[in-house]
Every structure is written in structure tokens, then in C-alpha cells.
Amino acid sequence: MDHSFVLHIPDTELESEPLARDQIVSGTPEVTGKVVWESEDGRQLRGIWQITPGVVTDTEADELFVVISGSATIEVEGGPTLKVGPGDMAVLREGDRTTWTVHETLRKAYAINL
């Protein structure tokens, strides 16, 4: 989108984003998402992301996000354990290796810098 916009995050339809099998530690988590804005050079993304309960691993980008609904515990290897829920803002650093334990389906709005 090249213009200013607004969307209601809880009602926005998301598309399937399959997880790599080696990211799933336990359960059957499913990921959906939608990029709502991308910079011309593709290095900045804004969007919505959702994951159902389970445990997954990831290597993070430089990201700021706000949890809209649900809850999770995010263990940062060699760093803090973050407990996030509705209304919480979190920052992950590029290269952080994380383990997400998703307790309730979590939906977040994010801003990523690549």
C-alpha cells in the first residue's frame, strides 16, 4: 500500500504460512499472517501474524510487536524469558534464537526491519 490506511486487526483475514517441520517442538501449531505494508526495497514489513497453541523455535528478525489477543512465553536463548499477552509490546533482536510456547492462539501486529 502506498497510502495511509486503517484496518481492524482482530477481524483481518489471514493466509496460511506453513511452519518448517524442524521448527515444531510439540503440538500442532498453525501459523497465518498478512503483510499489510512493505517498503520499496523490501527491508521493512508491517503486518499481522497469528499462531495456534504449541511450541516452536525461530531465529528472529529485528522486530517490534504488540499482542492483540492470546498469550505465549518466549524464551530467548542466552537472554530473558518474555511472557506476553493482550496489550503487551515486545522487541526481538535480529538473530535472537527463540522458543515460543503458545498457551492461547496469539495474534500480533508487527513491524520488522530486515
PDB file of C-alpha atoms in Angstrom:
ATOM      1  CA  MET A   1       0.000   0.000   0.000  1.00  0.00           C
ATOM      2  CA  ASP A   2       1.309   3.418  -0.925  1.00  0.00           C
ATOM      3  CA  HIS A   3      -1.131   5.389   1.188  1.00  0.00           C
ATOM      4  CA  SER A   4      -2.271   5.760   4.763  1.00  0.00           C
ATOM      5  CA  PHE A   5      -4.784   3.186   5.923  1.00  0.00           C
ATOM      6  CA  VAL A   6      -6.521   1.630   8.887  1.00  0.00           C
ATOM      7  CA  LEU A   7      -7.667  -1.920   9.483  1.00  0.00           C
ATOM      8  CA  HIS A   8      -9.299  -3.686  12.398  1.00  0.00           C
ATOM      9  CA  ILE A   9      -6.679  -6.249  13.424  1.00  0.00           C
ATOM     10  CA  PRO A  10      -8.979  -8.741  15.233  1.00  0.00           C
ATOM     11  CA  ASP A  11     -11.160  -9.175  12.118  1.00  0.00           C
ATOM     12  CA  THR A  12      -8.477  -9.136   9.405  1.00  0.00           C
ATOM     13  CA  GLU A  13      -8.422 -12.345   7.350  1.00  0.00           C
ATOM     14  CA  LEU A  14      -5.045 -14.052   7.360  1.00  0.00           C
ATOM     15  CA  GLU A  15      -3.415 -16.523   4.979  1.00  0.00           C
ATOM     16  CA  SER A  16      -1.672 -19.798   5.831  1.00  0.00           C
ATOM     17  CA  GLU A  17       2.087 -19.572   6.430  1.00  0.00           C
ATOM     18  CA  PRO A  18       3.352 -23.142   6.818  1.00  0.00           C
ATOM     19  CA  LEU A  19       5.945 -23.820   9.519  1.00  0.00           C
ATOM     20  CA  ALA A  20       9.042 -25.861   8.713  1.00  0.00           C
ATOM     21  CA  ARG A  21       8.783 -29.241  10.436  1.00  0.00           C
ATOM     22  CA  ASP A  22      12.070 -28.690  12.251  1.00  0.00           C
ATOM     23  CA  GLN A  23      10.613 -25.569  13.924  1.00  0.00           C
ATOM     24  CA  ILE A  24       7.860 -27.530  15.687  1.00  0.00           C
ATOM     25  CA  VAL A  25       8.906 -28.783  19.124  1.00  0.00           C
ATOM     26  CA  SER A  26       5.476 -30.019  20.271  1.00  0.00           C
ATOM     27  CA  GLY A  27       1.802 -29.831  19.413  1.00  0.00           C
ATOM     28  CA  THR A  28       0.357 -28.964  16.015  1.00  0.00           C
ATOM     29  CA  PRO A  29       0.696 -25.168  15.826  1.00  0.00           C
ATOM     30  CA  GLU A  30      -0.577 -23.434  12.709  1.00  0.00           C
ATOM     31  CA  VAL A  31       0.613 -20.033  11.533  1.00  0.00           C
ATOM     32  CA  THR A  32      -1.321 -17.481   9.499  1.00  0.00           C
ATOM     33  CA  GLY A  33      -0.433 -13.932   8.597  1.00  0.00           C
ATOM     34  CA  LYS A  34      -0.732 -10.967   6.307  1.00  0.00           C
ATOM     35  CA  VAL A  35       1.787  -8.331   5.257  1.00  0.00           C
ATOM     36  CA  VAL A  36      -0.154  -5.063   5.111  1.00  0.00           C
ATOM     37  CA  TRP A  37       2.757  -2.819   4.069  1.00  0.00           C
ATOM     38  CA  GLU A  38       6.225  -3.386   2.609  1.00  0.00           C
ATOM     39  CA  SER A  39       8.883  -0.801   1.805  1.00  0.00           C
ATOM     40  CA  GLU A  40      10.023  -0.426  -1.786  1.00  0.00           C
ATOM     41  CA  ASP A  41      13.327  -2.146  -1.001  1.00  0.00           C
ATOM     42  CA  GLY A  42      11.592  -4.981   0.909  1.00  0.00           C
ATOM     43  CA  ARG A  43      13.583  -4.312   4.085  1.00  0.00           C
ATOM     44  CA  GLN A  44      10.654  -3.081   6.195  1.00  0.00           C
ATOM     45  CA  LEU A  45       7.458  -5.052   6.735  1.00  0.00           C
ATOM     46  CA  ARG A  46       4.304  -4.269   8.700  1.00  0.00           C
ATOM     47  CA  GLY A  47       1.691  -6.927   9.257  1.00  0.00           C
ATOM     48  CA  ILE A  48      -0.393  -9.269  11.337  1.00  0.00           C
ATOM     49  CA  TRP A  49       0.690 -12.753  12.452  1.00  0.00           C
ATOM     50  CA  GLN A  50      -1.136 -15.482  14.336  1.00  0.00           C
ATOM     51  CA  ILE A  51      -0.135 -18.847  15.796  1.00  0.00           C
ATOM     52  CA  THR A  52      -2.245 -21.548  17.467  1.00  0.00           C
ATOM     53  CA  PRO A  53      -1.097 -23.355  20.658  1.00  0.00           C
ATOM     54  CA  GLY A  54       2.076 -25.410  20.603  1.00  0.00           C
ATOM     55  CA  VAL A  55       5.827 -24.958  20.952  1.00  0.00           C
ATOM     56  CA  VAL A  56       8.023 -23.695  18.090  1.00  0.00           C
ATOM     57  CA  THR A  57      11.538 -22.379  17.586  1.00  0.00           C
ATOM     58  CA  ASP A  58      12.610 -19.447  15.440  1.00  0.00           C
ATOM     59  CA  THR A  59      15.522 -17.168  14.608  1.00  0.00           C
ATOM     60  CA  GLU A  60      14.218 -13.634  14.799  1.00  0.00           C
ATOM     61  CA  ALA A  61      14.499 -10.509  12.687  1.00  0.00           C
ATOM     62  CA  ASP A  62      14.656  -7.005  14.210  1.00  0.00           C
ATOM     63  CA  GLU A  63      11.006  -6.789  15.294  1.00  0.00           C
ATOM     64  CA  LEU A  64       8.653  -4.754  17.430  1.00  0.00           C
ATOM     65  CA  PHE A  65       5.205  -6.260  18.006  1.00  0.00           C
ATOM     66  CA  VAL A  66       2.036  -5.704  20.008  1.00  0.00           C
ATOM     67  CA  VAL A  67      -0.072  -8.659  21.127  1.00  0.00           C
ATOM     68  CA  ILE A  68      -3.727  -8.242  20.199  1.00  0.00           C
ATOM     69  CA  SER A  69      -5.043 -11.499  21.695  1.00  0.00           C
ATOM     70  CA  GLY A  70      -3.788 -14.753  23.195  1.00  0.00           C
ATOM     71  CA  SER A  71      -0.690 -15.481  25.221  1.00  0.00           C
ATOM     72  CA  ALA A  72       2.754 -17.017  24.937  1.00  0.00           C
ATOM     73  CA  THR A  73       6.044 -17.411  26.723  1.00  0.00           C
ATOM     74  CA  ILE A  74       9.063 -16.597  24.561  1.00  0.00           C
ATOM     75  CA  GLU A  75      12.425 -17.908  25.747  1.00  0.00           C
ATOM     76  CA  VAL A  76      15.336 -16.015  24.215  1.00  0.00           C
ATOM     77  CA  GLU A  77      18.458 -18.207  24.123  1.00  0.00           C
ATOM     78  CA  GLY A  78      21.032 -16.581  26.390  1.00  0.00           C
ATOM     79  CA  GLY A  79      18.537 -13.849  27.296  1.00  0.00           C
ATOM     80  CA  PRO A  80      15.250 -13.185  29.047  1.00  0.00           C
ATOM     81  CA  THR A  81      12.017 -15.142  29.120  1.00  0.00           C
ATOM     82  CA  LEU A  82       9.188 -12.922  27.895  1.00  0.00           C
ATOM     83  CA  LYS A  83       5.586 -13.537  28.943  1.00  0.00           C
ATOM     84  CA  VAL A  84       3.268 -11.761  26.524  1.00  0.00           C
ATOM     85  CA  GLY A  85      -0.486 -11.236  26.377  1.00  0.00           C
ATOM     86  CA  PRO A  86      -3.057  -8.734  25.086  1.00  0.00           C
ATOM     87  CA  GLY A  87      -1.748  -5.170  25.068  1.00  0.00           C
ATOM     88  CA  ASP A  88       1.907  -6.126  25.574  1.00  0.00           C
ATOM     89  CA  MET A  89       4.592  -4.662  23.325  1.00  0.00           C
ATOM     90  CA  ALA A  90       7.777  -6.673  22.794  1.00  0.00           C
ATOM     91  CA  VAL A  91      11.039  -6.215  20.939  1.00  0.00           C
ATOM     92  CA  LEU A  92      13.110  -9.052  19.479  1.00  0.00           C
ATOM     93  CA  ARG A  93      16.597  -8.508  18.115  1.00  0.00           C
ATOM     94  CA  GLU A  94      17.870  -9.789  14.801  1.00  0.00           C
ATOM     95  CA  GLY A  95      19.479 -13.178  15.345  1.00  0.00           C
ATOM     96  CA  ASP A  96      17.689 -13.951  18.628  1.00  0.00           C
ATOM     97  CA  ARG A  97      17.092 -17.702  18.784  1.00  0.00           C
ATOM     98  CA  THR A  98      13.735 -18.182  20.460  1.00  0.00           C
ATOM     99  CA  THR A  99      11.390 -20.872  21.689  1.00  0.00           C
ATOM    100  CA  TRP A 100       7.720 -19.852  21.661  1.00  0.00           C
ATOM    101  CA  THR A 101       5.330 -21.705  23.973  1.00  0.00           C
ATOM    102  CA  VAL A 102       1.917 -20.560  22.793  1.00  0.00           C
ATOM    103  CA  HIS A 103      -0.729 -21.025  25.508  1.00  0.00           C
ATOM    104  CA  GLU A 104      -3.711 -19.462  23.676  1.00  0.00           C
ATOM    105  CA  THR A 105      -3.916 -18.600  19.978  1.00  0.00           C
ATOM    106  CA  LEU A 106      -1.783 -15.473  19.741  1.00  0.00           C
ATOM    107  CA  ARG A 107      -2.381 -12.652  17.260  1.00  0.00           C
ATOM    108  CA  LYS A 108       0.081  -9.785  16.964  1.00  0.00           C
ATOM    109  CA  ALA A 109       0.687  -6.692  14.866  1.00  0.00           C
ATOM    110  CA  TYR A 110       4.328  -6.316  13.930  1.00  0.00           C
ATOM    111  CA  ALA A 111       6.956  -4.060  12.386  1.00  0.00           C
ATOM    112  CA  ILE A 112      10.041  -5.878  11.062  1.00  0.00           C
ATOM    113  CA  ASN A 113      13.284  -4.404   9.773  1.00  0.00           C
ATOM    114  CA  LEU A 114      15.422  -6.732   7.663  1.00  0.00           C
TER     115      LEU A 114
END
